Coordinates of C-alpha atoms and ligand atoms in Angstrom, one line a residue:
M1 CA -11.6 24.6 13.3
D2 CA -15.0 23.2 14.5
A3 CA -15.0 23.1 18.2
N4 CA -16.4 19.4 18.3
L5 CA -13.4 18.1 16.0
A6 CA -10.4 16.9 17.8
R7 CA -7.1 17.2 16.0
L8 CA -6.1 14.1 14.0
Q9 CA -4.1 11.6 16.0
S10 CA -1.9 9.0 15.3
V11 CA -2.8 5.7 17.1
T12 CA -0.4 3.0 15.7
P13 CA 3.3 2.9 16.2
P14 CA 5.2 4.4 13.2
E15 CA 5.2 1.5 10.8
G16 CA 8.1 -1.0 11.3
E17 CA 7.7 -1.7 7.5
S18 CA 7.5 1.1 5.1
F19 CA 5.7 1.1 1.6
A20 CA 9.2 1.1 -0.1
D21 CA 10.0 -2.2 2.3
S22 CA 6.8 -4.0 1.8
L23 CA 7.0 -3.4 -2.2
L24 CA 10.6 -4.7 -2.3
H25 CA 9.9 -7.8 -0.3
G26 CA 6.7 -8.6 -2.1
L27 CA 8.1 -8.2 -5.4
G28 CA 10.9 -10.2 -4.6
K29 CA 8.7 -13.2 -3.7
T30 CA 7.4 -15.9 -5.9
P31 CA 4.9 -15.3 -6.9
K32 CA 5.0 -11.8 -6.5
E33 CA 2.6 -9.7 -4.4
I34 CA 1.6 -6.2 -3.4
A35 CA -0.3 -5.8 0.1
C36 CA -3.6 -4.5 -0.6
K37 CA -3.5 -2.1 2.5
Y38 CA -1.2 0.2 -0.1
F39 CA -4.2 0.9 -2.4
Y40 CA -5.3 3.5 -0.1
D41 CA -3.5 6.6 -0.5
E42 CA -5.6 9.8 -1.0
A43 CA -5.9 8.8 -5.1
G44 CA -6.8 5.2 -4.3
S45 CA -9.2 6.3 -1.6
R46 CA -11.0 8.3 -4.4
L47 CA -10.9 5.5 -6.7
F48 CA -12.3 3.0 -4.2
D49 CA -15.3 5.8 -3.7
A50 CA -15.8 5.9 -7.4
I51 CA -15.7 2.1 -7.4
C52 CA -18.6 2.2 -4.9
E53 CA -20.6 4.1 -7.3
L54 CA -20.3 1.8 -10.2
P55 CA -23.4 -0.1 -11.3
E56 CA -21.7 -3.7 -11.1
Y57 CA -20.6 -3.0 -7.4
Y58 CA -23.7 -3.8 -5.9
Q59 CA -22.2 -4.1 -2.2
T60 CA -21.9 -0.3 -1.3
R61 CA -25.8 0.5 -2.4
T62 CA -27.0 -2.7 -1.0
E63 CA -25.3 -2.4 2.5
I64 CA -26.5 1.4 2.4
A65 CA -30.2 0.1 1.8
L66 CA -30.0 -2.3 4.6
L67 CA -28.6 -0.1 7.0
R68 CA -31.4 2.4 6.1
R69 CA -33.9 -0.1 6.3
H70 CA -33.0 -1.5 9.6
A71 CA -31.5 1.7 11.4
G72 CA -34.0 1.8 14.1
E73 CA -33.5 -1.4 15.2
I74 CA -29.9 -1.3 14.9
A75 CA -30.0 2.3 17.2
G76 CA -31.8 -0.1 19.7
L77 CA -29.4 -2.8 19.8
M78 CA -26.4 -0.3 20.1
G79 CA -28.0 1.6 22.8
P80 CA -27.9 5.1 24.1
N81 CA -24.7 7.5 24.6
V82 CA -22.3 5.4 22.7
E83 CA -19.1 6.3 21.0
I84 CA -18.9 4.8 17.5
L85 CA -15.6 3.4 16.4
E86 CA -15.4 3.0 12.7
F87 CA -12.6 0.6 11.5
G88 CA -11.4 1.7 8.2
A89 CA -13.7 4.8 7.8
G90 CA -13.1 5.9 4.4
S91 CA -15.6 8.3 2.8
L92 CA -17.8 8.5 6.2
R93 CA -20.9 8.1 4.1
K94 CA -22.6 5.2 5.9
V95 CA -22.1 5.9 9.3
R96 CA -24.4 9.0 8.9
I97 CA -27.2 6.5 8.7
L98 CA -26.1 5.3 12.1
L99 CA -25.6 8.7 13.7
D100 CA -29.0 9.9 12.4
A101 CA -30.7 6.9 14.1
A102 CA -28.7 6.4 17.2
H103 CA -30.2 7.7 20.6
A104 CA -28.1 10.7 21.7
P105 CA -24.7 9.3 20.4
I106 CA -21.7 11.1 22.3
A107 CA -18.8 10.5 19.9
Y108 CA -17.7 9.2 16.7
T109 CA -14.1 7.9 16.3
P110 CA -13.2 7.4 12.7
L111 CA -9.9 5.3 12.3
D112 CA -8.6 5.3 8.9
I113 CA -5.0 4.3 7.4
S114 CA -5.3 7.3 4.8
G115 CA -4.6 10.5 7.1
D116 CA -5.0 13.1 4.3
Y117 CA -8.2 11.8 2.9
L118 CA -9.6 11.7 6.7
K119 CA -8.7 14.8 7.3
T120 CA -10.7 16.1 4.2
V121 CA -13.9 14.0 4.8
V122 CA -14.1 14.5 8.7
H123 CA -14.6 18.5 8.4
A124 CA -18.2 18.2 6.5
L125 CA -19.3 15.8 9.2
A126 CA -18.3 18.1 12.2
A127 CA -20.5 20.8 10.9
D128 CA -23.5 18.3 10.2
Y129 CA -23.1 16.9 13.8
P130 CA -22.1 19.7 15.9
A131 CA -23.1 18.1 19.4
L132 CA -20.9 15.1 18.5
A133 CA -17.4 14.5 19.6
L134 CA -15.5 13.7 16.6
R135 CA -11.9 11.9 17.1
P136 CA -10.5 11.3 13.8
L137 CA -7.7 8.7 14.5
V138 CA -5.2 7.8 11.8
G139 CA -3.7 4.0 12.0
D140 CA -3.8 0.6 10.6
F141 CA -6.5 -1.3 12.6
T142 CA -4.8 -4.7 11.8
R143 CA -1.9 -3.4 14.3
P144 CA -2.2 -2.9 17.9
L145 CA -4.1 0.3 18.8
A146 CA -3.6 2.8 21.4
L147 CA -7.1 4.4 21.5
P148 CA -7.3 7.5 23.8
A149 CA -10.0 7.4 26.3
L150 CA -13.0 9.6 26.2
P151 CA -14.1 11.6 29.2
D152 CA -16.6 9.5 31.2
N153 CA -15.8 6.5 29.1
P154 CA -19.0 5.9 27.2
R155 CA -19.9 2.5 26.0
R156 CA -18.1 1.9 22.6
V157 CA -19.4 0.1 19.8
G158 CA -17.8 -0.8 16.7
F159 CA -18.7 -0.1 13.3
F160 CA -16.8 -2.4 10.3
P161 CA -19.2 -1.8 6.9
G162 CA -18.1 -2.7 3.6
S163 CA -16.9 -6.2 3.8
T164 CA -13.2 -4.9 4.6
I165 CA -13.3 -8.2 6.6
G166 CA -13.0 -10.1 3.0
N167 CA -9.6 -8.7 2.1
F168 CA -8.3 -10.9 5.1
K169 CA -7.2 -14.5 4.8
P170 CA -9.6 -16.5 7.3
D171 CA -7.1 -16.8 9.5
A172 CA -6.1 -13.2 9.6
A173 CA -10.0 -12.2 9.6
M174 CA -10.7 -14.2 12.8
A175 CA -7.4 -12.7 14.7
L176 CA -8.8 -9.3 13.4
L177 CA -12.3 -10.0 14.7
R178 CA -10.7 -10.8 18.3
A179 CA -8.6 -7.9 18.1
M180 CA -11.4 -5.5 17.4
R181 CA -13.4 -7.2 20.5
A182 CA -10.6 -6.2 22.7
S183 CA -10.7 -2.7 21.8
L184 CA -14.4 -2.3 22.3
N185 CA -14.3 -3.2 25.9
G186 CA -17.5 -5.3 25.6
G187 CA -19.5 -3.4 23.3
G188 CA -20.9 -4.8 20.1
L189 CA -19.9 -4.9 16.4
L190 CA -22.0 -3.9 13.6
A191 CA -19.9 -5.5 10.6
G192 CA -21.1 -5.7 6.9
V193 CA -20.1 -8.9 4.9
D194 CA -20.5 -9.7 1.2
L195 CA -21.9 -12.9 0.4
V196 CA -21.2 -15.9 -1.9
K197 CA -23.2 -15.6 -4.9
D198 CA -23.5 -16.1 -8.7
P199 CA -20.0 -16.0 -10.2
V200 CA -20.9 -14.1 -12.9
K201 CA -22.4 -11.2 -10.8
L202 CA -19.2 -11.5 -8.5
H203 CA -16.8 -11.1 -11.5
A204 CA -18.8 -8.3 -12.9
A205 CA -18.3 -6.2 -9.6
Y206 CA -14.3 -6.5 -9.9
N207 CA -14.3 -6.2 -13.7
D208 CA -16.6 -3.1 -14.2
A209 CA -17.2 -1.8 -18.0
A210 CA -15.7 1.7 -17.1
G211 CA -12.5 0.4 -16.0
I212 CA -12.3 2.1 -12.5
T213 CA -11.3 -1.2 -11.0
A214 CA -8.5 -1.5 -13.1
L215 CA -7.2 1.9 -12.5
F216 CA -7.4 1.2 -8.8
N217 CA -5.4 -1.7 -9.3
K218 CA -2.9 0.2 -11.3
N219 CA -2.8 3.1 -8.6
L220 CA -0.2 0.7 -6.8
L221 CA 2.2 1.0 -9.3
M222 CA 1.6 4.7 -10.1
R223 CA 2.0 5.1 -6.0
A224 CA 5.1 3.4 -6.3
N225 CA 6.3 5.6 -9.1
R226 CA 5.0 9.0 -7.3
E227 CA 6.3 8.3 -3.8
L228 CA 9.3 5.8 -4.5
G229 CA 10.6 7.2 -8.1
A230 CA 9.8 3.9 -9.3
D231 CA 9.4 3.3 -13.1
F232 CA 6.6 1.3 -13.8
D233 CA 4.7 1.5 -16.8
P234 CA 0.9 0.9 -15.8
E235 CA 0.3 0.2 -19.7
G236 CA 2.7 -2.7 -19.5
F237 CA 0.3 -4.3 -17.0
A238 CA -3.2 -5.8 -17.2
H239 CA -5.9 -5.8 -14.5
Y240 CA -7.0 -9.6 -13.9
A241 CA -9.5 -10.4 -11.2
P242 CA -10.9 -14.2 -11.4
Y243 CA -13.5 -15.6 -9.1
N244 CA -12.0 -18.8 -7.3
A245 CA -15.1 -20.6 -6.7
A246 CA -13.6 -23.3 -4.6
A247 CA -12.1 -20.7 -2.1
H248 CA -15.1 -18.4 -2.3
R249 CA -13.0 -15.5 -3.3
I250 CA -12.1 -13.0 -5.8
E251 CA -8.5 -12.8 -6.5
M252 CA -7.1 -9.6 -7.9
Y253 CA -3.6 -9.4 -9.9
L254 CA -1.6 -7.3 -12.1
I255 CA -0.4 -9.1 -15.1
S256 CA 3.0 -8.1 -17.0
L257 CA 1.9 -7.9 -20.4
R258 CA 5.7 -8.2 -21.8
R259 CA 9.0 -9.1 -20.4
Q260 CA 10.0 -5.9 -18.6
S261 CA 12.5 -4.5 -16.0
V262 CA 11.4 -1.9 -13.4
S263 CA 13.7 -0.1 -11.2
L264 CA 12.5 0.5 -7.6
C265 CA 14.8 1.9 -4.8
G266 CA 17.7 1.6 -7.1
R267 CA 17.1 -2.1 -7.4
P268 CA 15.9 -3.9 -11.0
F269 CA 12.9 -6.2 -10.9
E270 CA 12.3 -8.5 -13.8
F271 CA 8.9 -9.7 -14.9
A272 CA 7.9 -12.1 -17.4
A273 CA 5.6 -11.9 -19.9
G274 CA 2.3 -12.9 -18.5
E275 CA 3.9 -12.9 -15.0
P276 CA 1.2 -12.4 -12.2
V277 CA 1.7 -9.8 -9.4
H278 CA -0.9 -10.7 -6.7
T279 CA -2.6 -7.4 -4.9
E280 CA -5.9 -8.8 -3.4
D281 CA -8.1 -11.3 -2.2
S282 CA -11.6 -10.6 -1.6
H283 CA -13.3 -13.4 0.4
K284 CA -17.1 -14.0 0.4
Y285 CA -18.8 -15.7 3.2
T286 CA -22.2 -17.5 3.7
I287 CA -24.2 -15.8 6.6
E288 CA -23.8 -19.0 8.5
S289 CA -19.9 -19.0 7.9
F290 CA -19.6 -15.7 8.8
R291 CA -21.3 -16.2 12.3
E292 CA -19.1 -19.2 13.0
M293 CA -16.0 -17.2 12.4
A294 CA -17.4 -14.4 14.7
C295 CA -18.3 -16.8 17.2
R296 CA -14.9 -18.2 17.5
A297 CA -13.4 -14.8 17.6
G298 CA -15.4 -14.5 20.9
F299 CA -18.5 -12.5 19.8
N300 CA -22.4 -13.8 20.2
P301 CA -23.7 -13.3 16.7
R302 CA -27.1 -11.9 17.1
A303 CA -29.2 -10.2 14.4
V304 CA -28.6 -10.3 10.9
W305 CA -30.0 -8.6 8.0
T306 CA -30.0 -9.5 4.0
D307 CA -31.5 -8.2 1.1
E308 CA -34.3 -10.1 -0.8
E309 CA -31.5 -11.4 -3.4
R310 CA -29.1 -12.4 -0.5
L311 CA -26.3 -10.2 -2.1
F312 CA -25.0 -8.7 1.1
S313 CA -25.2 -9.1 4.9
V314 CA -24.9 -6.9 8.0
H315 CA -24.2 -8.7 11.4
W316 CA -24.7 -7.4 14.7
L317 CA -22.3 -9.0 17.0
E318 CA -22.3 -8.8 20.9
S319 CA -19.0 -9.2 22.8
R320 CA -18.9 -12.4 24.9
Ligands
LIG1 C1 -12.6 -2.4 0.5 N1 -13.0 -3.7 -0.1 C2 -14.0 -4.5 0.7 C3 -13.0 -4.0 -1.6 C4 -13.6 -5.3 -2.2 O1 -14.8 -5.3 -2.7 O2 -12.9 -6.0 -1.5 C5 -11.8 -3.5 -2.6 C6 -11.9 -3.8 -3.8 N2 -11.3 -4.4 -4.5 C7 -11.7 -4.2 -5.9 N3 -13.0 -3.5 -5.7 C8 -13.0 -3.1 -4.4

């Protein structure tokens, strides 16, 4: 065990609703749906990492380039001796850029819904940053968080990269920003936000030629088979991800390719040929529309950085 690495701690109360409950509920609705937070078991988290490497998925490399280019300025805005709290930490790749630039950061608190995955990735970071207190937390950042206090109460800044905010409907996104602001105790938030752009480019990012996004989508069905003994045939469903230009969002579905019946927790679910199961929305913002939402959530939007093609944006928001 690395001396600077605390034991993985759970910070949200045990889920009132399990994967099974949520799936039974969502597949009982018309139209059918599966909540996108269930993408991220260990297999799904790895598939998402593979998506981030795809040539079509410009988000990750564009955001990383922005963080690298402006790391000095970002570190100045964050200030010295901070605790960085990352919401939905994933592979922990991007935070290294902040940790390398920050002035004597005291602690890093990655929060992720996939405890198994977090446990694996956090060790490498502990070895590379021996002076940093690392406090991995497993939990769902959309739910109330009981964050343990650190000795000396360092100023806390939030890090919410990857445009995960886009996976929430606008009302929920604003509520989430409000809740984050509350858990930052007056500290700022650095957020990565994907921008509205050419629909062809957006479509390609969610319909990659190698079919990794399709596998990521179908992992929901495979997860139900693995964890709940369901009998989904992943080949019986197609990945479908159109861009809804009016609503500024990619919508992701699994389409049943034939009439079929699937057994889940002892209950049969009927799917018509062509019937969609909604699995995700990925909302895109303009710089102005995101800043406006952040304002309504109680932040003062300060610096914003974007690339030459205006594909992606990184925002520094100060708590009001
Ligand atoms: C995590 N989230 C921001 C990704 C997105 O782009 O909405 C999830 C994803 N879904 C398909 N590809 C990537």
